[in-house]
Coordinates of C-alpha atoms and ligand atoms in Angstrom, one line a residue:
Chain A
M15 CA 27.5 -15.9 -8.9
S16 CA 24.7 -15.5 -6.4
E17 CA 26.9 -16.9 -3.6
K18 CA 29.2 -13.7 -3.8
L19 CA 26.3 -11.2 -3.9
P20 CA 25.0 -9.8 -0.6
G21 CA 21.7 -11.1 0.9
W22 CA 18.5 -9.2 1.5
K23 CA 19.6 -8.1 5.0
D24 CA 22.7 -6.3 3.7
I25 CA 21.4 -4.3 0.7
P26 CA 19.6 -0.9 0.8
I27 CA 15.9 -1.2 0.7
G28 CA 13.6 -0.6 -2.3
G29 CA 16.4 -1.2 -4.8
M30 CA 17.8 2.3 -3.9
I31 CA 21.3 3.0 -4.9
L32 CA 22.9 5.1 -2.1
E33 CA 26.4 5.6 -3.8
A34 CA 26.3 8.2 -6.5
G35 CA 28.0 7.2 -9.8
N36 CA 28.6 3.7 -8.9
A37 CA 27.5 2.5 -12.3
A38 CA 31.2 3.1 -13.3
K39 CA 32.1 -0.1 -11.4
Y40 CA 29.8 -2.2 -13.6
E41 CA 31.5 -3.8 -16.5
T42 CA 29.3 -3.6 -19.6
G43 CA 32.1 -4.3 -22.0
T44 CA 31.3 -7.9 -21.8
W45 CA 28.0 -7.2 -23.7
R46 CA 30.1 -6.4 -26.9
S47 CA 29.8 -8.4 -30.1
S48 CA 31.8 -6.0 -32.1
K49 CA 34.6 -3.7 -31.0
P50 CA 35.6 -0.2 -32.2
I51 CA 39.2 0.0 -33.3
W52 CA 40.6 3.6 -33.3
D53 CA 43.3 4.7 -35.7
P54 CA 45.1 7.7 -34.0
D55 CA 46.9 8.5 -37.2
K56 CA 43.7 9.1 -39.0
C57 CA 41.8 10.9 -36.2
I58 CA 41.2 14.6 -36.6
H59 CA 39.9 15.0 -33.0
C60 CA 36.6 16.4 -34.0
L61 CA 35.1 14.6 -31.0
Q62 CA 31.8 13.6 -32.8
C63 CA 32.3 10.1 -31.4
W64 CA 32.7 11.6 -27.9
I65 CA 29.4 13.5 -28.2
Y66 CA 27.4 10.5 -29.5
C67 CA 28.9 7.6 -27.5
P68 CA 26.0 6.5 -25.1
D69 CA 28.4 5.0 -22.6
S70 CA 30.9 7.7 -22.1
S71 CA 33.5 5.4 -23.5
I72 CA 35.5 7.8 -25.6
Q73 CA 38.5 8.9 -23.6
V74 CA 39.5 12.5 -24.1
K75 CA 42.4 14.5 -22.6
N76 CA 43.1 18.2 -23.4
E77 CA 40.4 18.2 -26.0
K78 CA 42.0 15.3 -27.9
M79 CA 40.7 11.8 -28.2
T80 CA 43.1 9.4 -26.5
G81 CA 41.5 6.0 -26.7
I82 CA 38.4 3.9 -26.0
D83 CA 37.3 2.5 -22.6
Y84 CA 36.7 -1.1 -23.3
F85 CA 35.5 -1.8 -19.8
H86 CA 32.3 0.1 -20.5
C87 CA 32.0 0.2 -24.5
K88 CA 29.1 -2.0 -25.5
G89 CA 30.1 -2.0 -29.2
C90 CA 27.1 -0.2 -30.5
G91 CA 29.0 1.3 -33.4
L92 CA 27.7 4.8 -33.1
C93 CA 31.3 6.2 -32.9
A94 CA 32.3 4.5 -36.2
S95 CA 29.2 5.7 -37.9
V96 CA 29.5 9.5 -36.9
C97 CA 33.3 9.6 -37.5
P98 CA 33.4 11.8 -40.6
D99 CA 33.2 9.8 -44.0
K100 CA 36.5 11.2 -45.2
V101 CA 38.2 10.3 -42.0
Q102 CA 36.9 6.9 -40.9
A103 CA 39.2 6.7 -37.9
I104 CA 37.1 4.0 -36.2
T105 CA 36.4 0.6 -37.6
M106 CA 34.2 -2.0 -36.1
V107 CA 35.7 -5.6 -36.0
I108 CA 33.9 -8.7 -34.8
E109 CA 34.8 -9.5 -31.3
E110 CA 36.9 -12.6 -30.8
T111 CA 36.5 -14.8 -27.8
Chain B
M20 CA -9.8 19.8 24.8
K21 CA -12.0 17.8 22.6
R22 CA -14.2 19.1 19.9
V23 CA -17.5 17.1 19.2
V24 CA -18.9 17.6 15.7
A25 CA -21.7 16.1 13.6
Y26 CA -19.7 15.2 10.5
T27 CA -19.7 12.7 7.6
G28 CA -17.0 10.2 7.2
N29 CA -15.7 12.2 4.2
E30 CA -15.6 15.4 6.2
V31 CA -13.8 13.9 9.1
A32 CA -11.2 12.4 6.7
A33 CA -10.7 15.8 5.2
E34 CA -10.4 17.3 8.7
A35 CA -7.8 14.7 9.6
M36 CA -5.9 15.6 6.6
R37 CA -6.1 19.3 7.4
Q38 CA -4.8 18.7 10.8
I39 CA -2.0 16.5 9.6
E40 CA -1.1 19.0 6.8
P41 CA 1.1 16.8 4.7
D42 CA 3.6 18.4 2.3
V43 CA 1.8 17.2 -0.8
V44 CA -1.6 16.0 -1.6
A45 CA -2.2 14.8 -5.3
A46 CA -5.7 13.7 -5.8
Y47 CA -8.5 13.2 -8.4
P48 CA -12.0 13.2 -7.2
I49 CA -14.2 10.1 -7.5
T50 CA -17.5 9.2 -5.9
P51 CA -17.9 8.5 -2.9
A52 CA -14.5 10.0 -2.0
T53 CA -15.0 13.3 -3.9
E54 CA -16.0 15.4 -0.8
V55 CA -12.7 14.5 0.9
V56 CA -10.7 16.1 -2.0
Q57 CA -13.2 19.0 -2.4
A58 CA -13.1 19.9 1.4
F59 CA -9.4 19.5 1.6
S60 CA -8.7 21.7 -1.5
G61 CA -11.0 24.3 0.1
F62 CA -8.7 24.3 3.2
V63 CA -5.7 24.9 1.0
S64 CA -7.4 27.7 -1.1
D65 CA -8.5 29.4 2.0
G66 CA -5.0 29.5 3.2
L67 CA -5.6 27.4 6.3
I68 CA -2.8 25.1 5.4
Q69 CA 0.5 25.2 3.4
T70 CA 0.0 21.8 1.6
E71 CA 1.0 21.7 -2.0
M72 CA -2.4 20.6 -3.6
M73 CA -1.9 18.9 -6.9
T74 CA -5.0 18.6 -9.1
V75 CA -3.9 16.0 -11.5
E76 CA -5.6 14.5 -14.6
S77 CA -6.1 11.0 -13.3
E78 CA -5.6 8.6 -10.3
H79 CA -2.6 7.2 -12.1
S80 CA -1.1 10.7 -12.0
A81 CA -2.2 11.2 -8.5
M82 CA -0.4 8.2 -7.2
S83 CA 2.6 8.9 -9.4
A84 CA 2.8 12.5 -8.0
C85 CA 2.6 11.0 -4.5
V86 CA 5.5 8.7 -5.4
G87 CA 7.5 11.6 -6.7
A88 CA 6.8 13.7 -3.7
A89 CA 7.5 11.0 -1.2
A90 CA 10.8 10.0 -3.0
A91 CA 11.8 13.7 -2.9
G92 CA 11.4 13.5 0.8
G93 CA 7.9 14.9 1.5
R94 CA 5.0 13.6 3.4
A95 CA 2.4 12.7 0.7
M96 CA -1.3 11.8 1.0
T97 CA -4.2 11.0 -1.4
V98 CA -7.8 9.8 -1.5
T99 CA -9.6 7.5 -3.9
A100 CA -12.2 4.8 -4.4
A101 CA -13.1 1.9 -6.7
N102 CA -12.2 2.5 -10.2
G103 CA -9.9 5.3 -9.2
L104 CA -7.9 3.0 -7.1
A105 CA -7.9 0.5 -10.1
L106 CA -6.3 3.2 -12.2
M107 CA -3.6 3.7 -9.6
W108 CA -2.7 -0.1 -9.7
E109 CA 0.7 0.1 -11.4
I110 CA 1.8 2.9 -9.1
L111 CA 0.6 1.2 -5.9
Y112 CA 3.4 -1.3 -6.4
C113 CA 5.9 1.5 -7.3
A114 CA 4.9 3.1 -3.9
S115 CA 5.5 0.0 -1.9
G116 CA 8.4 -1.3 -3.9
N117 CA 10.2 2.0 -3.5
R118 CA 9.4 1.9 0.2
L119 CA 7.5 5.2 0.3
P120 CA 5.3 5.8 3.3
I121 CA 2.4 7.4 1.5
A122 CA -1.0 7.5 3.3
M123 CA -4.2 7.1 1.4
T124 CA -7.8 7.0 2.3
V125 CA -9.8 4.5 0.3
V126 CA -13.6 5.0 0.5
N127 CA -14.8 1.5 -0.4
R128 CA -17.0 1.3 -3.4
A129 CA -17.9 -1.5 -5.8
M130 CA -15.9 -2.0 -9.1
S131 CA -17.6 -1.3 -12.5
A132 CA -19.2 -3.1 -14.5
P133 CA -22.1 -2.8 -14.1
I134 CA -21.3 0.7 -12.9
N135 CA -22.3 1.1 -9.3
I136 CA -21.1 3.9 -6.9
H137 CA -22.1 2.2 -3.6
C138 CA -20.2 0.2 -1.0
D139 CA -18.3 -3.0 -1.3
H140 CA -14.8 -4.0 -0.7
S141 CA -13.8 -5.2 -4.1
D142 CA -11.5 -2.1 -4.6
S143 CA -9.2 -2.4 -1.7
M144 CA -9.4 -6.2 -1.4
G145 CA -8.1 -6.3 -5.0
A146 CA -5.1 -4.3 -3.8
R147 CA -4.4 -6.5 -0.9
D148 CA -1.3 -8.1 -2.5
S149 CA 0.2 -4.7 -3.5
G150 CA 2.4 -4.3 -0.5
W151 CA 0.3 -1.7 1.2
I152 CA -0.6 -1.8 4.9
Q153 CA -4.5 -1.9 5.1
I154 CA -6.5 -0.6 8.1
Y155 CA -10.4 -0.9 8.0
S156 CA -12.6 1.5 9.8
E157 CA -16.1 0.7 11.2
N158 CA -17.5 4.3 11.5
A159 CA -16.6 7.9 10.9
Q160 CA -14.8 8.1 14.3
E161 CA -12.6 5.2 13.4
A162 CA -11.9 6.6 10.0
Y163 CA -10.7 9.9 11.6
D164 CA -8.6 8.2 14.3
N165 CA -7.2 5.6 11.9
L166 CA -6.0 8.3 9.5
I167 CA -4.2 10.2 12.3
M168 CA -2.7 6.8 13.5
A169 CA -1.6 5.9 9.9
L170 CA 1.5 8.0 9.3
P171 CA 3.5 7.0 12.4
I172 CA 2.9 3.4 11.3
A173 CA 4.0 3.9 7.7
E174 CA 6.9 6.1 8.6
D175 CA 8.3 3.7 11.3
K176 CA 12.0 3.2 10.5
N177 CA 11.5 -0.5 10.3
V178 CA 8.4 -0.3 8.2
L179 CA 8.6 2.4 5.5
L180 CA 5.6 1.1 3.7
P181 CA 2.6 2.9 2.2
I182 CA -0.7 2.6 4.2
M183 CA -4.4 2.6 3.1
V184 CA -7.2 3.6 5.5
C185 CA -10.5 2.2 4.4
F186 CA -14.0 3.0 5.3
D187 CA -17.4 2.2 3.7
G188 CA -18.6 4.4 0.8
F189 CA -21.9 6.2 1.5
I190 CA -22.7 4.1 4.6
I191 CA -19.9 5.9 6.5
S192 CA -18.7 8.4 3.9
H193 CA -22.1 10.2 3.6
S194 CA -23.7 9.6 6.9
I195 CA -23.5 12.2 9.6
E196 CA -22.2 10.8 13.0
R197 CA -21.0 12.3 16.3
V198 CA -17.3 12.5 16.1
E199 CA -14.8 13.6 18.7
L200 CA -11.9 15.6 17.1
L201 CA -8.6 16.4 18.5
E202 CA -7.0 19.7 18.6
D203 CA -4.9 20.8 15.7
K204 CA -1.8 21.0 17.8
E205 CA -2.4 17.6 19.3
V206 CA -2.5 16.0 15.8
K207 CA 0.5 17.9 14.7
D208 CA 2.4 16.7 17.7
F209 CA 1.1 13.1 17.3
V210 CA 2.3 12.8 13.6
G211 CA 5.4 14.9 14.3
E212 CA 7.7 16.5 11.9
Y213 CA 8.6 14.2 9.0
K214 CA 12.3 13.3 8.8
P215 CA 12.7 11.0 5.8
Q216 CA 15.3 8.4 6.0
F217 CA 15.9 8.5 2.2
A218 CA 15.2 11.6 0.2
L219 CA 16.1 12.6 -3.3
L220 CA 16.3 16.2 -2.2
D221 CA 19.0 15.3 0.4
L222 CA 21.7 16.8 -1.9
E223 CA 24.4 15.9 0.5
H224 CA 23.6 12.2 -0.1
P225 CA 22.9 11.7 -3.8
K226 CA 21.0 8.5 -4.5
T227 CA 18.9 6.6 -7.2
F228 CA 15.4 5.4 -6.7
G229 CA 13.7 2.9 -8.9
P230 CA 16.7 1.4 -10.9
L231 CA 16.4 -1.7 -12.9
D232 CA 16.5 -4.7 -10.6
L233 CA 16.8 -8.1 -12.3
Q234 CA 17.3 -11.8 -11.4
D235 CA 20.2 -11.0 -9.2
Y236 CA 18.5 -8.7 -6.6
Y237 CA 14.7 -8.3 -7.3
I238 CA 13.7 -11.2 -5.0
E239 CA 16.0 -9.9 -2.3
H240 CA 14.1 -6.5 -2.4
K241 CA 10.7 -8.4 -2.2
R242 CA 12.0 -10.3 0.8
Q243 CA 12.7 -7.1 2.5
Q244 CA 9.2 -5.9 1.8
H245 CA 8.0 -9.2 3.4
E246 CA 10.2 -8.5 6.5
A247 CA 9.0 -4.9 6.7
M248 CA 5.4 -6.1 7.1
K249 CA 6.4 -8.2 10.1
F250 CA 7.2 -4.9 11.9
V251 CA 3.8 -3.4 11.2
P252 CA 1.7 -5.0 14.0
D253 CA 4.1 -3.5 16.6
A254 CA 4.0 -0.1 14.9
V255 CA 0.2 -0.3 14.7
L256 CA 0.0 -1.1 18.4
A257 CA 2.6 1.6 19.4
S258 CA 0.7 4.2 17.4
A259 CA -2.6 3.1 19.0
K260 CA -1.1 3.3 22.5
R261 CA 0.0 6.8 22.0
F262 CA -3.3 7.6 20.5
E263 CA -5.2 6.2 23.4
A264 CA -3.2 8.4 25.8
L265 CA -4.4 11.4 23.7
S266 CA -8.0 10.5 22.9
G267 CA -9.0 7.8 25.4
R268 CA -10.0 5.5 22.5
K269 CA -8.4 2.2 22.4
Y270 CA -7.4 0.3 19.2
G271 CA -5.8 -3.1 18.5
L272 CA -5.2 -5.2 15.4
I273 CA -8.6 -6.7 15.8
E274 CA -11.6 -6.0 18.0
T275 CA -13.6 -8.6 19.6
Y276 CA -17.1 -8.4 21.1
K277 CA -18.4 -11.1 23.5
L278 CA -16.1 -13.5 21.8
D279 CA -14.4 -14.9 24.8
D280 CA -17.0 -17.5 25.7
A281 CA -18.7 -17.6 22.2
D282 CA -19.8 -20.8 20.5
V283 CA -20.6 -19.1 17.4
A284 CA -19.1 -16.0 15.9
I285 CA -19.1 -13.7 12.9
V286 CA -15.9 -12.4 11.4
V287 CA -16.4 -9.2 9.5
L288 CA -14.7 -5.8 8.8
N289 CA -15.8 -2.2 8.3
S290 CA -19.4 -0.9 9.0
A291 CA -21.1 -4.3 9.1
A292 CA -19.4 -4.9 12.4
G293 CA -21.7 -2.3 14.0
S294 CA -24.9 -4.1 13.0
T295 CA -23.3 -7.5 14.0
R296 CA -22.5 -6.2 17.4
A297 CA -26.3 -5.4 17.9
V298 CA -27.2 -8.8 16.7
V299 CA -24.8 -10.5 19.0
D300 CA -26.6 -8.8 21.9
K301 CA -30.0 -10.1 20.5
M302 CA -28.6 -13.6 20.2
R303 CA -27.3 -13.6 23.6
E304 CA -30.8 -12.6 25.0
Q305 CA -32.1 -15.8 23.3
G306 CA -29.4 -17.9 25.0
I307 CA -27.2 -18.3 22.0
K308 CA -23.6 -17.7 22.8
A309 CA -22.7 -15.4 20.0
G310 CA -19.7 -13.2 19.4
L311 CA -18.0 -10.9 16.9
L312 CA -14.5 -10.6 15.6
K313 CA -13.8 -7.4 13.7
I314 CA -10.6 -7.2 11.7
R315 CA -9.0 -3.8 11.9
M316 CA -5.6 -4.5 10.3
F317 CA -6.1 -6.7 7.2
R318 CA -2.6 -6.3 5.8
P319 CA -0.4 -7.6 7.3
F320 CA -3.0 -10.2 8.3
P321 CA -2.9 -10.9 12.1
A322 CA -3.3 -14.6 11.6
E323 CA -2.0 -15.9 14.9
L324 CA -4.1 -13.5 16.9
I325 CA -7.2 -14.4 14.9
A326 CA -6.6 -18.1 15.3
Q327 CA -6.2 -17.8 19.0
S328 CA -9.3 -15.6 19.3
L329 CA -11.6 -18.1 17.5
A330 CA -9.9 -21.4 18.8
H331 CA -12.6 -22.1 21.2
C332 CA -15.6 -21.5 18.8
K333 CA -17.7 -24.4 17.4
A334 CA -18.6 -22.6 14.3
I335 CA -17.7 -19.3 12.6
A336 CA -19.0 -17.3 9.6
V337 CA -16.7 -15.1 7.6
L338 CA -18.6 -12.4 5.8
D339 CA -17.0 -10.9 2.8
R340 CA -18.2 -7.7 1.0
C341 CA -16.3 -8.9 -2.0
D342 CA -16.2 -12.0 -4.1
S343 CA -13.0 -13.7 -5.5
F344 CA -14.9 -15.1 -8.5
G345 CA -14.4 -18.7 -9.0
A346 CA -12.7 -19.2 -5.7
Q347 CA -14.2 -20.8 -2.7
G348 CA -15.1 -17.7 -0.8
G349 CA -14.0 -14.1 -0.4
P350 CA -10.6 -12.9 0.5
V351 CA -11.3 -12.5 4.2
A352 CA -12.6 -15.9 4.4
H353 CA -9.6 -17.4 2.8
E354 CA -7.3 -15.5 5.2
V355 CA -9.2 -16.6 8.3
R356 CA -9.5 -20.2 7.1
S357 CA -5.7 -20.5 6.5
A358 CA -5.2 -18.8 9.9
I359 CA -7.1 -21.4 11.8
C360 CA -6.4 -24.5 9.8
N361 CA -3.6 -25.7 12.1
L362 CA -5.6 -25.3 15.4
P363 CA -5.9 -28.5 17.4
K364 CA -9.7 -28.2 17.0
V365 CA -10.6 -26.3 14.0
P366 CA -14.0 -24.4 14.2
K367 CA -16.4 -25.2 11.4
V368 CA -16.5 -22.3 8.8
I369 CA -19.2 -20.8 6.7
Q370 CA -18.1 -18.3 4.1
S371 CA -20.7 -15.8 2.8
V372 CA -20.5 -13.0 0.3
Y373 CA -22.9 -10.1 1.2
G374 CA -23.7 -6.5 0.3
L375 CA -22.2 -6.1 -3.2
G376 CA -22.7 -2.8 -4.7
G377 CA -24.2 -1.4 -1.5
R378 CA -26.9 -3.9 -1.0
D379 CA -27.9 -3.6 2.8
L380 CA -26.9 -6.2 5.3
N381 CA -30.0 -6.0 7.5
I382 CA -30.4 -7.2 11.1
E383 CA -32.5 -10.2 9.9
D384 CA -29.7 -11.2 7.5
I385 CA -27.2 -11.4 10.4
V386 CA -29.8 -13.2 12.6
D387 CA -30.1 -15.8 9.8
V388 CA -26.3 -16.2 9.7
F389 CA -26.3 -16.8 13.4
G390 CA -29.1 -19.3 13.0
D391 CA -27.1 -21.2 10.4
L392 CA -24.1 -21.2 12.7
K393 CA -26.2 -22.5 15.5
K394 CA -27.3 -25.5 13.4
V395 CA -23.7 -26.1 12.3
A396 CA -22.6 -25.9 15.9
D397 CA -25.2 -28.4 17.0
T398 CA -24.8 -30.9 14.3
G399 CA -21.1 -30.5 13.5
K400 CA -22.0 -30.4 9.8
V401 CA -21.7 -27.7 7.3
E402 CA -24.2 -28.0 4.6
K403 CA -23.1 -25.1 2.4
V404 CA -19.6 -23.9 2.8
F405 CA -19.8 -20.9 0.6
D406 CA -22.9 -18.9 -0.7
Y407 CA -24.1 -15.4 -1.4
I408 CA -26.5 -13.8 1.1
T409 CA -28.5 -10.6 0.8
V410 CA -29.2 -11.8 -2.8
R411 CA -32.5 -12.6 -4.6
S412 CA -32.8 -16.1 -5.8
Ligands
SF4_514 S1 31.0 1.4 -29.9 FE1 29.4 2.5 -29.0 S2 29.8 2.3 -26.8 FE2 31.6 1.7 -27.9 S3 32.9 3.5 -28.0 FE3 31.7 3.4 -29.9 S4 29.9 4.6 -29.4 FE4 30.8 4.2 -27.5
SF4_515 S1 34.8 11.0 -34.7 FE1 36.6 10.1 -35.8 S2 37.9 11.8 -36.2 FE2 36.4 12.6 -34.8 S3 37.4 12.3 -32.8 FE3 36.2 10.4 -33.1 S4 37.7 9.1 -34.0 FE4 38.6 11.0 -34.2

């Protein structure tokens, strides 16, 4: 891995990040041990999951939930736990390798 | 036109800061540096300068506020001593690691316990590995000059490191000396307008300071700090050259006195160099070829220059106003020893700790050191490599 990364002469000093928003390029989905599975048929689009997701991984279009961004989702399970009890549109399943 | 005043070391430090007029000063008073903060905040309250003076609740906060101000893109300065510097410890590394060119006066004082407010170098020497540039000053004039020369060094585009200007507590901080001051405009022009290379308040170029940096990049960033230190000697000399044109006073990385043909020499920094210079003359009258090497820049350590300057000596004594308890000498002695160890003919070395907690280093003490050196030079034998002097047995 270290062969591909730039050396000390080629990176900004002091650990500074000079490009705004480049965390989007960083894949955190590989950290997941369980995966949220969304059932569009059950979903009532209350967007509680969108509010609580710490990784901005709930995808929304025109105020409707459209899916989950698995490139960034770390599998914390918050979305499943805040999805209303009567709805339960998100289930956490163990991640298979 | 130069202004000649009778000021204490602290007063000239405050005067230099007034003339520099940094954007932000965040400081917490501590003896023997209190007067600097007191005088400087007076200048601010009297409306003489526009600096944002932050009276914080601790030195940890003072350095943190300087880090914030410098990251925002401002010129930040502070002052401290001893335990105050110790309380800044964590943030000293944040300042250097984030590459923020903060300038700080350290009025050297002993570390508690036992509590003692007088001079030794245990405070700044303890911070020698924190990534700060360290400049040491013999007297009030040098304290003033070094402080004015400091910012152009720290802010050099290849350097971008914080800088400490040190001088001796009480001996210099509270003694009145004749000091030549520059005009306000001369100082302003010398330090110039600060144009930060990286600033959080540069909204056109949003950036992040201080993110998590793990096994994949941390060592690369430390290697960059190591590299930045290599540019410091040139920056120090460039600043000194411009300063000489302005003031007529000449500065280098080290200062030598009658060293060129010396058989025996003392290596020392800060105010003890003054007394040593006088003793060198005394020794010369007695036919002993004595010399002095005063270290001005301790970080980065000018090892090669020091080795060259001492290469012809038969015996040298390195005097440390700081002990590295359990080691085989103080920090200056260690550095000098490793600097000279590869010389074709290595001078014999005596390492002495002196003056802790403000104990005087008297003329007779220095005469004794030269006496010991003479013996070592004549016999080629060092009986005691490391010992305390100026101590009762
Ligand atoms: S599991 Fe956690 S990270 Fe993934 S979508 Fe749900 S709330 Fe977001
Ligand atoms: S919390 Fe449940 S119901 Fe509400 S939008 Fe998310 S998945 Fe749909």
